[in-house]
């Protein structure tokens, strides 16, 4: 299984960056793609948006969050069935509400084995003790989500 994960934030020229990201995904033949800071004004904008480029081979988890800067998960439509999914916005410091978790429980169509794929983006600043404490709080919240997925579905978490 090949997993592609990247922070995709960028303002200009996003169309070239999206095309490059898409070509790397195709070259890797990624089964699951996870992004951080995939926002409506950048990587989700126009005909060269990441969702538009990926839509023929991948299914997006939680597309209803597309109006905000978030952490989408995409999976190969012909390889997996979606069992469950969710989204969680971290508490505390959270500029642009982009610090979040998006998760998917997926079942391989051939082996019938299940996994959980979790995309996340922690607080990014590192200027103060408050910034460091915020990242630690993000870790605590992420661990709680992963523990719940493991317990509920008996799956490994990526």
PDB file of C-alpha atoms in Angstrom:
ATOM      1  CA  UNK A   1       0.000   0.000   0.000  1.00  0.00           C
ATOM      2  CA  UNK A   2       1.310   3.412  -0.927  1.00  0.00           C
ATOM      3  CA  UNK A   3       0.336   6.496   1.054  1.00  0.00           C
ATOM      4  CA  UNK A   4       1.028  10.026  -0.158  1.00  0.00           C
ATOM      5  CA  UNK A   5       0.887  12.853   2.393  1.00  0.00           C
ATOM      6  CA  UNK A   6       1.813  16.492   1.927  1.00  0.00           C
ATOM      7  CA  UNK A   7       1.183  19.964   3.255  1.00  0.00           C
ATOM      8  CA  UNK A   8      -0.092  21.675   0.105  1.00  0.00           C
ATOM      9  CA  UNK A   9      -0.447  25.274   1.295  1.00  0.00           C
ATOM     10  CA  UNK A  10       0.660  27.794  -1.266  1.00  0.00           C
ATOM     11  CA  UNK A  11      -0.782  30.952  -2.782  1.00  0.00           C
ATOM     12  CA  UNK A  12       0.799  31.306  -6.221  1.00  0.00           C
ATOM     13  CA  UNK A  13       1.078  29.809  -8.778  1.00  0.00           C
ATOM     14  CA  UNK A  14      -1.085  27.061  -7.303  1.00  0.00           C
ATOM     15  CA  UNK A  15      -2.064  25.574 -10.688  1.00  0.00           C
ATOM     16  CA  UNK A  16       1.529  24.537 -11.352  1.00  0.00           C
ATOM     17  CA  UNK A  17       1.947  23.166  -7.879  1.00  0.00           C
ATOM     18  CA  UNK A  18      -1.261  21.108  -8.129  1.00  0.00           C
ATOM     19  CA  UNK A  19      -0.135  19.653 -11.466  1.00  0.00           C
ATOM     20  CA  UNK A  20       3.224  18.710  -9.922  1.00  0.00           C
ATOM     21  CA  UNK A  21       1.550  17.148  -6.875  1.00  0.00           C
ATOM     22  CA  UNK A  22      -0.821  15.223  -9.142  1.00  0.00           C
ATOM     23  CA  UNK A  23       2.052  13.908 -11.264  1.00  0.00           C
ATOM     24  CA  UNK A  24       3.881  12.731  -8.123  1.00  0.00           C
ATOM     25  CA  UNK A  25       0.729  10.939  -6.920  1.00  0.00           C
ATOM     26  CA  UNK A  26       0.368   9.197 -10.279  1.00  0.00           C
ATOM     27  CA  UNK A  27       4.058   8.291 -10.397  1.00  0.00           C
ATOM     28  CA  UNK A  28       3.864   6.810  -6.905  1.00  0.00           C
ATOM     29  CA  UNK A  29       0.574   5.078  -7.776  1.00  0.00           C
ATOM     30  CA  UNK A  30      -0.676   6.135  -4.337  1.00  0.00           C
ATOM     31  CA  UNK A  31      -3.586   4.233  -2.830  1.00  0.00           C
ATOM     32  CA  UNK A  32      -4.344   6.890  -0.226  1.00  0.00           C
ATOM     33  CA  UNK A  33      -3.600  10.622  -0.384  1.00  0.00           C
ATOM     34  CA  UNK A  34      -3.696  12.917   2.616  1.00  0.00           C
ATOM     35  CA  UNK A  35      -3.209  16.677   2.553  1.00  0.00           C
ATOM     36  CA  UNK A  36      -2.824  19.489   5.026  1.00  0.00           C
ATOM     37  CA  UNK A  37      -4.014  23.064   4.418  1.00  0.00           C
ATOM     38  CA  UNK A  38      -6.023  22.186   1.334  1.00  0.00           C
ATOM     39  CA  UNK A  39      -8.071  25.374   1.099  1.00  0.00           C
ATOM     40  CA  UNK A  40     -10.859  26.713  -1.132  1.00  0.00           C
ATOM     41  CA  UNK A  41      -8.763  29.656  -2.313  1.00  0.00           C
ATOM     42  CA  UNK A  42      -5.735  27.598  -3.306  1.00  0.00           C
ATOM     43  CA  UNK A  43      -5.627  23.844  -3.894  1.00  0.00           C
ATOM     44  CA  UNK A  44      -9.399  23.491  -4.230  1.00  0.00           C
ATOM     45  CA  UNK A  45      -9.847  26.320  -6.739  1.00  0.00           C
ATOM     46  CA  UNK A  46     -10.695  25.948 -10.412  1.00  0.00           C
ATOM     47  CA  UNK A  47     -10.181  23.301 -13.076  1.00  0.00           C
ATOM     48  CA  UNK A  48      -6.712  22.422 -11.788  1.00  0.00           C
ATOM     49  CA  UNK A  49      -7.788  21.916  -8.176  1.00  0.00           C
ATOM     50  CA  UNK A  50      -6.522  18.784  -6.469  1.00  0.00           C
ATOM     51  CA  UNK A  51     -10.045  17.346  -6.077  1.00  0.00           C
ATOM     52  CA  UNK A  52     -10.720  17.966  -9.770  1.00  0.00           C
ATOM     53  CA  UNK A  53      -7.460  16.294 -10.794  1.00  0.00           C
ATOM     54  CA  UNK A  54      -8.067  13.319  -8.481  1.00  0.00           C
ATOM     55  CA  UNK A  55     -11.800  12.792  -9.025  1.00  0.00           C
ATOM     56  CA  UNK A  56     -11.558  10.063 -11.685  1.00  0.00           C
ATOM     57  CA  UNK A  57      -9.467   7.687  -9.570  1.00  0.00           C
ATOM     58  CA  UNK A  58     -10.042   8.789  -5.987  1.00  0.00           C
ATOM     59  CA  UNK A  59     -12.910   9.367  -3.601  1.00  0.00           C
ATOM     60  CA  UNK A  60     -12.658  12.237  -1.146  1.00  0.00           C
ATOM     61  CA  UNK A  61     -13.581  11.824   2.515  1.00  0.00           C
ATOM     62  CA  UNK A  62     -15.650  14.612   4.129  1.00  0.00           C
ATOM     63  CA  UNK A  63     -16.067  16.721   0.951  1.00  0.00           C
ATOM     64  CA  UNK A  64     -18.586  18.852   2.852  1.00  0.00           C
ATOM     65  CA  UNK A  65     -15.566  20.514   4.508  1.00  0.00           C
ATOM     66  CA  UNK A  66     -14.322  21.779   1.111  1.00  0.00           C
ATOM     67  CA  UNK A  67     -15.379  25.338   1.946  1.00  0.00           C
ATOM     68  CA  UNK A  68     -12.625  25.590   4.552  1.00  0.00           C
ATOM     69  CA  UNK A  69      -8.899  25.009   4.839  1.00  0.00           C
ATOM     70  CA  UNK A  70      -8.680  21.419   6.124  1.00  0.00           C
ATOM     71  CA  UNK A  71      -6.995  18.002   6.015  1.00  0.00           C
ATOM     72  CA  UNK A  72      -8.673  15.865   3.335  1.00  0.00           C
ATOM     73  CA  UNK A  73      -8.189  12.158   2.738  1.00  0.00           C
ATOM     74  CA  UNK A  74      -8.590  10.667  -0.743  1.00  0.00           C
ATOM     75  CA  UNK A  75      -8.587   6.935  -1.454  1.00  0.00           C
ATOM     76  CA  UNK A  76      -8.506   4.872  -4.636  1.00  0.00           C
ATOM     77  CA  UNK A  77     -12.096   4.265  -5.561  1.00  0.00           C
ATOM     78  CA  UNK A  78     -11.416   0.910  -7.217  1.00  0.00           C
ATOM     79  CA  UNK A  79      -9.371  -0.450  -4.302  1.00  0.00           C
ATOM     80  CA  UNK A  80     -11.293   0.460  -1.142  1.00  0.00           C
ATOM     81  CA  UNK A  81     -14.776   0.697   0.222  1.00  0.00           C
ATOM     82  CA  UNK A  82     -15.420   3.440   2.763  1.00  0.00           C
ATOM     83  CA  UNK A  83     -16.661   1.951   6.047  1.00  0.00           C
ATOM     84  CA  UNK A  84     -16.757   5.127   8.126  1.00  0.00           C
ATOM     85  CA  UNK A  85     -15.213   8.579   8.233  1.00  0.00           C
ATOM     86  CA  UNK A  86     -15.085  11.726  10.291  1.00  0.00           C
ATOM     87  CA  UNK A  87     -13.621  15.122  10.914  1.00  0.00           C
ATOM     88  CA  UNK A  88     -12.389  16.792  14.082  1.00  0.00           C
ATOM     89  CA  UNK A  89     -11.290  20.396  14.600  1.00  0.00           C
ATOM     90  CA  UNK A  90      -8.557  20.703  17.226  1.00  0.00           C
ATOM     91  CA  UNK A  91      -9.331  22.790  20.299  1.00  0.00           C
ATOM     92  CA  UNK A  92      -7.276  25.791  21.312  1.00  0.00           C
ATOM     93  CA  UNK A  93      -5.085  27.823  18.971  1.00  0.00           C
ATOM     94  CA  UNK A  94      -6.260  27.293  15.414  1.00  0.00           C
ATOM     95  CA  UNK A  95      -5.662  29.967  12.794  1.00  0.00           C
ATOM     96  CA  UNK A  96      -7.910  29.543   9.750  1.00  0.00           C
ATOM     97  CA  UNK A  97      -9.443  26.474  11.460  1.00  0.00           C
ATOM     98  CA  UNK A  98      -7.017  24.357   9.447  1.00  0.00           C
ATOM     99  CA  UNK A  99      -5.615  22.431  12.404  1.00  0.00           C
ATOM    100  CA  UNK A 100      -7.758  19.326  12.257  1.00  0.00           C
ATOM    101  CA  UNK A 101      -8.084  15.594  11.741  1.00  0.00           C
ATOM    102  CA  UNK A 102      -9.894  13.863   8.887  1.00  0.00           C
ATOM    103  CA  UNK A 103     -10.107  10.088   9.068  1.00  0.00           C
ATOM    104  CA  UNK A 104     -11.408   7.187   7.028  1.00  0.00           C
ATOM    105  CA  UNK A 105     -11.868   3.521   7.820  1.00  0.00           C
ATOM    106  CA  UNK A 106     -11.286   1.674   4.570  1.00  0.00           C
ATOM    107  CA  UNK A 107     -11.793  -1.939   3.539  1.00  0.00           C
ATOM    108  CA  UNK A 108      -9.649  -3.429   0.795  1.00  0.00           C
ATOM    109  CA  UNK A 109     -11.997  -4.935  -1.802  1.00  0.00           C
ATOM    110  CA  UNK A 110      -9.783  -7.981  -2.405  1.00  0.00           C
ATOM    111  CA  UNK A 111      -8.380  -8.924   0.996  1.00  0.00           C
ATOM    112  CA  UNK A 112     -11.310  -7.470   2.987  1.00  0.00           C
ATOM    113  CA  UNK A 113      -8.757  -6.156   5.483  1.00  0.00           C
ATOM    114  CA  UNK A 114      -9.460  -2.804   7.057  1.00  0.00           C
ATOM    115  CA  UNK A 115      -7.267   0.147   7.934  1.00  0.00           C
ATOM    116  CA  UNK A 116      -7.795   3.658   9.205  1.00  0.00           C
ATOM    117  CA  UNK A 117      -6.153   6.547   7.368  1.00  0.00           C
ATOM    118  CA  UNK A 118      -5.791   9.739   9.390  1.00  0.00           C
ATOM    119  CA  UNK A 119      -4.739  13.095   7.964  1.00  0.00           C
ATOM    120  CA  UNK A 120      -3.798  15.796  10.429  1.00  0.00           C
ATOM    121  CA  UNK A 121      -2.245  19.211  10.760  1.00  0.00           C
ATOM    122  CA  UNK A 122      -0.912  20.416  14.101  1.00  0.00           C
ATOM    123  CA  UNK A 123      -0.459  23.965  15.339  1.00  0.00           C
ATOM    124  CA  UNK A 124       2.482  25.370  13.418  1.00  0.00           C
ATOM    125  CA  UNK A 125       4.013  28.192  15.412  1.00  0.00           C
ATOM    126  CA  UNK A 126       6.992  27.545  17.685  1.00  0.00           C
ATOM    127  CA  UNK A 127       7.659  30.993  19.145  1.00  0.00           C
ATOM    128  CA  UNK A 128       6.421  30.443  22.678  1.00  0.00           C
ATOM    129  CA  UNK A 129       5.746  27.889  25.351  1.00  0.00           C
ATOM    130  CA  UNK A 130       2.036  28.300  24.529  1.00  0.00           C
ATOM    131  CA  UNK A 131       2.790  27.150  20.953  1.00  0.00           C
ATOM    132  CA  UNK A 132       4.598  24.057  22.223  1.00  0.00           C
ATOM    133  CA  UNK A 133       1.786  23.261  24.655  1.00  0.00           C
ATOM    134  CA  UNK A 134      -0.734  23.607  21.827  1.00  0.00           C
ATOM    135  CA  UNK A 135       1.095  21.029  19.704  1.00  0.00           C
ATOM    136  CA  UNK A 136       1.174  18.672  22.687  1.00  0.00           C
ATOM    137  CA  UNK A 137      -2.598  19.172  23.079  1.00  0.00           C
ATOM    138  CA  UNK A 138      -2.993  18.318  19.385  1.00  0.00           C
ATOM    139  CA  UNK A 139      -1.070  15.085  20.040  1.00  0.00           C
ATOM    140  CA  UNK A 140      -3.366  14.201  22.947  1.00  0.00           C
ATOM    141  CA  UNK A 141      -6.492  14.778  20.849  1.00  0.00           C
ATOM    142  CA  UNK A 142      -5.077  12.842  17.881  1.00  0.00           C
ATOM    143  CA  UNK A 143      -4.186   9.916  20.137  1.00  0.00           C
ATOM    144  CA  UNK A 144      -7.739   9.845  21.497  1.00  0.00           C
ATOM    145  CA  UNK A 145      -9.129   9.672  17.954  1.00  0.00           C
ATOM    146  CA  UNK A 146      -6.691   6.920  16.949  1.00  0.00           C
ATOM    147  CA  UNK A 147      -7.399   4.929  20.120  1.00  0.00           C
ATOM    148  CA  UNK A 148     -11.139   5.143  19.405  1.00  0.00           C
ATOM    149  CA  UNK A 149     -10.638   3.951  15.809  1.00  0.00           C
ATOM    150  CA  UNK A 150      -8.469   1.034  16.958  1.00  0.00           C
ATOM    151  CA  UNK A 151     -10.961   0.025  19.627  1.00  0.00           C
ATOM    152  CA  UNK A 152     -14.110   0.445  17.538  1.00  0.00           C
ATOM    153  CA  UNK A 153     -12.840  -1.101  14.294  1.00  0.00           C
ATOM    154  CA  UNK A 154      -9.861  -3.246  15.350  1.00  0.00           C
ATOM    155  CA  UNK A 155      -7.719  -1.636  12.650  1.00  0.00           C
ATOM    156  CA  UNK A 156      -4.174  -0.388  12.261  1.00  0.00           C
ATOM    157  CA  UNK A 157      -3.947   3.382  11.840  1.00  0.00           C
ATOM    158  CA  UNK A 158      -1.896   5.185   9.228  1.00  0.00           C
TER     159      UNK A 158
END
